[in-house]
């Protein structure tokens, strides 16, 4: 891994380096509405305020803010993903609806750990 201007370069992907719980990470998020089991073992519920993240521990709560309209929601990490390059978070359909990007499919967000 190399460090360049506050970012970690791992496998050719730049990831923002966190400076603690007070920092917010930004990127692109999408939504999904499967009904299968999540990586945490619970059944995916499209109506729940949940999300998938590649590395955060299951149960982590994040405040997610849609940078296009300022709407925010608090979600709980219960799955792994996203698996599409350039995306940092996959949200449940309910969370995406509350953030106002269902029809777009993805949007720019910032996220911060809470609680």
Coordinates of N, CA and C in Angstrom, one line a residue:
X1 N 0.8 -1.2 0.0 CA 0.0 0.0 0.0 C 0.9 1.2 0.0
X2 N 0.5 2.2 -0.8 CA 1.2 3.5 -0.8 C 0.2 4.6 -0.3
X3 N 0.8 5.7 0.2 CA 0.0 6.8 0.7 C 0.3 8.0 -0.2
X4 N -0.8 8.6 -0.7 CA -0.6 9.8 -1.6 C -1.7 10.8 -1.2
X5 N -1.3 12.0 -0.8 CA -2.2 13.1 -0.5 C -3.4 12.7 0.4
X6 N -3.1 12.0 1.5 CA -4.2 11.6 2.4 C -5.0 10.5 2.0
X7 N -4.6 9.8 0.9 CA -5.4 8.6 0.5 C -4.5 7.4 0.5
X8 N -5.0 6.2 0.8 CA -4.3 5.0 0.7 C -4.6 4.4 -0.6
X9 N -3.5 3.9 -1.3 CA -3.7 3.2 -2.6 C -3.5 1.7 -2.4
X10 N -4.6 1.0 -2.5 CA -4.5 -0.5 -2.3 C -5.1 -1.1 -3.6
X11 N -4.3 -1.9 -4.2 CA -4.8 -2.6 -5.4 C -5.2 -1.7 -6.5
X12 N -4.7 -0.5 -6.6 CA -5.1 0.4 -7.7 C -6.3 1.2 -7.4
X13 N -6.9 1.1 -6.2 CA -8.1 1.8 -5.8 C -7.7 2.8 -4.7
X14 N -8.1 4.1 -4.9 CA -7.8 5.1 -3.9 C -8.9 5.1 -2.8
X15 N -8.5 5.0 -1.6 CA -9.5 5.0 -0.5 C -9.1 6.2 0.5
X16 N -10.1 7.0 0.8 CA -9.8 8.1 1.7 C -9.4 7.6 3.1
X17 N -8.3 8.1 3.6 CA -7.8 7.8 4.9 C -8.6 8.5 6.0
X18 N -9.1 7.7 6.9 CA -9.9 8.3 8.0 C -9.0 8.8 9.1
X19 N -9.3 9.9 9.7 CA -8.5 10.5 10.7 C -9.2 10.4 12.1
X20 N -10.2 9.5 12.1 CA -10.9 9.3 13.4 C -12.4 9.3 13.2
X21 N -13.2 9.2 14.3 CA -14.6 9.2 14.2 C -15.2 10.5 13.8
X22 N -14.5 11.6 13.9 CA -15.0 12.9 13.5 C -15.0 13.2 12.0
X23 N -14.3 12.3 11.3 CA -14.2 12.6 9.8 C -15.3 11.9 9.1
X24 N -15.6 12.4 7.9 CA -16.7 11.8 7.1 C -16.0 11.4 5.8
X25 N -16.5 10.2 5.3 CA -16.0 9.7 4.0 C -17.1 9.9 3.0
X26 N -16.7 10.3 1.8 CA -17.6 10.6 0.7 C -17.3 9.7 -0.5
X27 N -18.3 9.5 -1.3 CA -18.2 8.7 -2.5 C -19.6 8.5 -3.1
X28 N -19.7 7.5 -3.9 CA -21.0 7.2 -4.6 C -21.7 6.0 -3.9
X29 N -23.0 6.1 -3.8 CA -23.8 5.0 -3.2 C -24.9 4.6 -4.1
X30 N -25.2 3.3 -4.0 CA -26.3 2.8 -4.8 C -27.3 2.1 -3.8
X31 N -28.4 1.5 -4.4 CA -29.3 0.8 -3.5 C -29.6 -0.6 -4.1
X32 N -30.0 -1.5 -3.2 CA -30.4 -2.8 -3.7 C -31.5 -3.3 -2.8
X33 N -32.3 -4.3 -3.3 CA -33.5 -4.8 -2.6 C -33.6 -6.3 -2.8
X34 N -32.6 -7.0 -2.4 CA -32.7 -8.5 -2.5 C -33.5 -9.0 -1.3
X35 N -33.9 -10.2 -1.4 CA -34.6 -10.8 -0.2 C -33.8 -12.1 0.3
X36 N -32.6 -12.2 -0.1 CA -31.8 -13.3 0.4 C -31.1 -12.9 1.7
X37 N -30.3 -13.8 2.2 CA -29.5 -13.6 3.4 C -28.4 -12.6 3.2
X38 N -28.1 -11.8 4.1 CA -26.9 -10.8 4.0 C -25.7 -11.6 4.6
X39 N -24.5 -10.9 4.4 CA -23.3 -11.5 4.9 C -23.3 -11.7 6.4
X40 N -24.1 -10.9 7.1 CA -24.2 -11.0 8.6 C -25.1 -12.2 9.0
X41 N -25.8 -12.8 8.1 CA -26.6 -13.9 8.4 C -28.1 -13.6 8.5
X42 N -28.4 -12.3 8.6 CA -29.9 -11.9 8.6 C -30.4 -11.8 7.2
X43 N -31.7 -12.0 7.2 CA -32.4 -11.8 5.9 C -32.5 -10.4 5.5
X44 N -32.2 -10.1 4.2 CA -32.2 -8.7 3.7 C -33.7 -8.2 3.8
X45 N -33.9 -7.0 4.3 CA -35.2 -6.5 4.4 C -35.2 -5.1 3.7
X46 N -35.7 -5.0 2.5 CA -35.7 -3.7 1.7 C -36.4 -2.6 2.5
X47 N -37.2 -2.9 3.5 CA -37.9 -1.8 4.2 C -37.1 -1.3 5.4
X48 N -36.0 -2.0 5.7 CA -35.2 -1.6 6.9 C -34.1 -0.6 6.5
X49 N -33.6 0.2 7.5 CA -32.6 1.2 7.3 C -31.2 0.5 7.5
X50 N -30.8 -0.2 6.4 CA -29.5 -1.0 6.5 C -28.7 -0.7 5.2
X51 N -27.4 -1.2 5.3 CA -26.5 -0.9 4.2 C -25.4 -2.0 4.2
X52 N -24.7 -2.0 3.0 CA -23.6 -2.9 2.8 C -22.3 -2.0 2.7
X53 N -21.3 -2.4 3.4 CA -20.0 -1.7 3.3 C -18.9 -2.8 3.2
X54 N -17.8 -2.5 2.5 CA -16.8 -3.6 2.3 C -16.1 -4.0 3.6
X55 N -15.8 -3.1 4.5 CA -15.0 -3.4 5.7 C -15.5 -3.1 7.1
X56 N -16.5 -2.1 7.2 CA -17.0 -1.7 8.5 C -17.6 -2.9 9.2
X57 N -17.4 -3.0 10.5 CA -18.0 -4.1 11.3 C -19.5 -4.1 11.2
X58 N -20.1 -5.3 11.2 CA -21.6 -5.4 11.2 C -22.1 -4.7 12.5
X59 N -23.2 -4.0 12.3 CA -23.8 -3.3 13.5 C -23.4 -1.9 13.5
X60 N -22.3 -1.5 12.8 CA -21.9 -0.1 12.7 C -23.0 0.8 12.2
X61 N -23.3 1.9 12.9 CA -24.3 2.8 12.5 C -23.7 4.0 11.8
X62 N -24.2 4.4 10.6 CA -23.7 5.5 9.8 C -24.8 6.5 9.6
X63 N -24.4 7.8 9.7 CA -25.3 8.8 9.1 C -24.9 9.1 7.7
X64 N -25.8 8.9 6.8 CA -25.5 9.1 5.4 C -26.3 10.3 4.9
X65 N -25.5 11.2 4.2 CA -26.1 12.4 3.7 C -26.0 12.4 2.2
X66 N -27.1 12.6 1.5 CA -27.2 12.8 0.0 C -26.6 14.2 -0.3
X67 N -25.5 14.2 -1.0 CA -24.9 15.5 -1.3 C -25.7 16.3 -2.3
X68 N -26.6 15.7 -3.1 CA -27.3 16.4 -4.1 C -28.5 17.2 -3.5
X69 N -29.1 16.7 -2.4 CA -30.3 17.3 -1.8 C -30.3 17.6 -0.3
X70 N -29.2 17.1 0.3 CA -29.0 17.4 1.8 C -29.8 16.5 2.7
X71 N -30.6 15.5 2.1 CA -31.4 14.6 3.0 C -30.4 13.6 3.7
X72 N -30.8 13.2 4.9 CA -29.9 12.3 5.6 C -30.7 11.1 6.2
X73 N -30.0 10.0 6.5 CA -30.6 8.9 7.2 C -29.5 8.2 8.0
X74 N -29.9 7.5 9.0 CA -29.0 6.6 9.8 C -29.3 5.2 9.4
X75 N -28.2 4.5 9.0 CA -28.3 3.1 8.6 C -27.4 2.2 9.5
X76 N -27.7 0.9 9.5 CA -26.9 -0.1 10.2 C -26.2 -1.0 9.2
X77 N -24.9 -1.2 9.3 CA -24.2 -2.1 8.4 C -24.6 -3.6 8.7
X78 N -25.1 -4.3 7.7 CA -25.4 -5.7 7.9 C -25.0 -6.6 6.7
X79 N -24.3 -6.0 5.8 CA -23.9 -6.8 4.6 C -22.6 -6.3 4.1
X80 N -22.0 -7.0 3.1 CA -20.8 -6.6 2.5 C -21.1 -6.2 1.0
X81 N -20.3 -5.2 0.6 CA -20.5 -4.6 -0.7 C -20.1 -3.2 -0.6
X82 N -20.3 -2.4 -1.6 CA -20.8 -2.8 -2.9 C -19.6 -3.4 -3.7
X83 N -20.0 -4.1 -4.8 CA -19.0 -4.7 -5.6 C -18.8 -4.1 -7.0
X84 N -19.3 -2.9 -7.1 CA -19.2 -2.1 -8.3 C -18.1 -1.0 -8.1
X85 N -17.1 -1.0 -8.9 CA -16.0 0.0 -8.8 C -16.5 1.4 -8.7
X86 N -15.9 2.1 -7.8 CA -16.3 3.5 -7.6 C -17.4 3.8 -6.6
X87 N -18.0 2.7 -6.0 CA -19.1 2.9 -5.1 C -18.6 2.5 -3.7
X88 N -19.0 3.3 -2.7 CA -18.6 3.0 -1.3 C -19.6 2.4 -0.4
X89 N -20.9 2.5 -0.8 CA -22.0 2.0 0.0 C -23.1 1.5 -0.8
X90 N -23.8 0.4 -0.4 CA -25.0 0.0 -1.0 C -26.1 0.1 0.1
X91 N -27.1 0.8 -0.2 CA -28.2 1.1 0.8 C -29.4 0.3 0.5
X92 N -30.2 0.0 1.5 CA -31.5 -0.7 1.3 C -32.4 0.3 0.5
X93 N -33.5 -0.3 -0.1 CA -34.4 0.5 -0.9 C -35.0 1.6 0.0
X94 N -35.4 1.3 1.2 CA -36.0 2.3 2.1 C -35.1 3.4 2.4
X95 N -33.8 3.1 2.6 CA -32.8 4.2 2.9 C -32.7 5.1 1.7
X96 N -32.6 4.5 0.5 CA -32.5 5.2 -0.7 C -33.7 6.1 -1.0
X97 N -34.9 5.6 -0.7 CA -36.1 6.3 -0.8 C -36.1 7.6 0.1
X98 N -35.7 7.4 1.3 CA -35.6 8.5 2.2 C -34.6 9.5 1.8
X99 N -33.5 9.1 1.2 CA -32.5 10.0 0.7 C -32.9 10.6 -0.7
X100 N -33.9 10.1 -1.3 CA -34.4 10.7 -2.5 C -33.7 10.3 -3.8
X101 N -33.1 9.1 -3.9 CA -32.5 8.8 -5.2 C -32.9 7.4 -5.8
X102 N -34.1 7.0 -5.5 CA -34.6 5.7 -6.0 C -34.5 5.7 -7.6
X103 N -35.0 6.7 -8.2 CA -35.1 6.7 -9.7 C -33.7 6.8 -10.3
X104 N -32.8 7.5 -9.7 CA -31.4 7.7 -10.2 C -30.6 6.4 -10.1
X105 N -30.9 5.7 -9.0 CA -30.1 4.4 -8.8 C -28.9 4.6 -8.0
X106 N -28.2 5.7 -8.1 CA -27.0 6.0 -7.3 C -26.9 7.5 -7.1
X107 N -26.1 7.9 -6.1 CA -25.9 9.3 -5.9 C -24.6 9.6 -5.1
X108 N -24.2 10.8 -5.0 CA -23.0 11.1 -4.2 C -23.4 11.3 -2.8
X109 N -22.7 10.7 -1.8 CA -23.0 10.7 -0.4 C -21.8 11.0 0.4
X110 N -22.0 11.4 1.6 CA -21.0 11.5 2.7 C -21.5 10.7 3.8
X111 N -20.7 9.9 4.5 CA -21.1 9.1 5.6 C -20.2 9.3 6.8
X112 N -20.8 9.2 8.0 CA -20.0 9.3 9.2 C -20.6 8.4 10.3
X113 N -19.7 7.8 11.0 CA -20.1 6.9 12.1 C -20.9 7.7 13.2
X114 N -21.9 7.1 13.7 CA -22.7 7.7 14.8 C -22.8 6.6 15.9
X115 N -23.1 7.2 17.1 CA -23.4 6.3 18.3 C -22.3 5.3 18.5

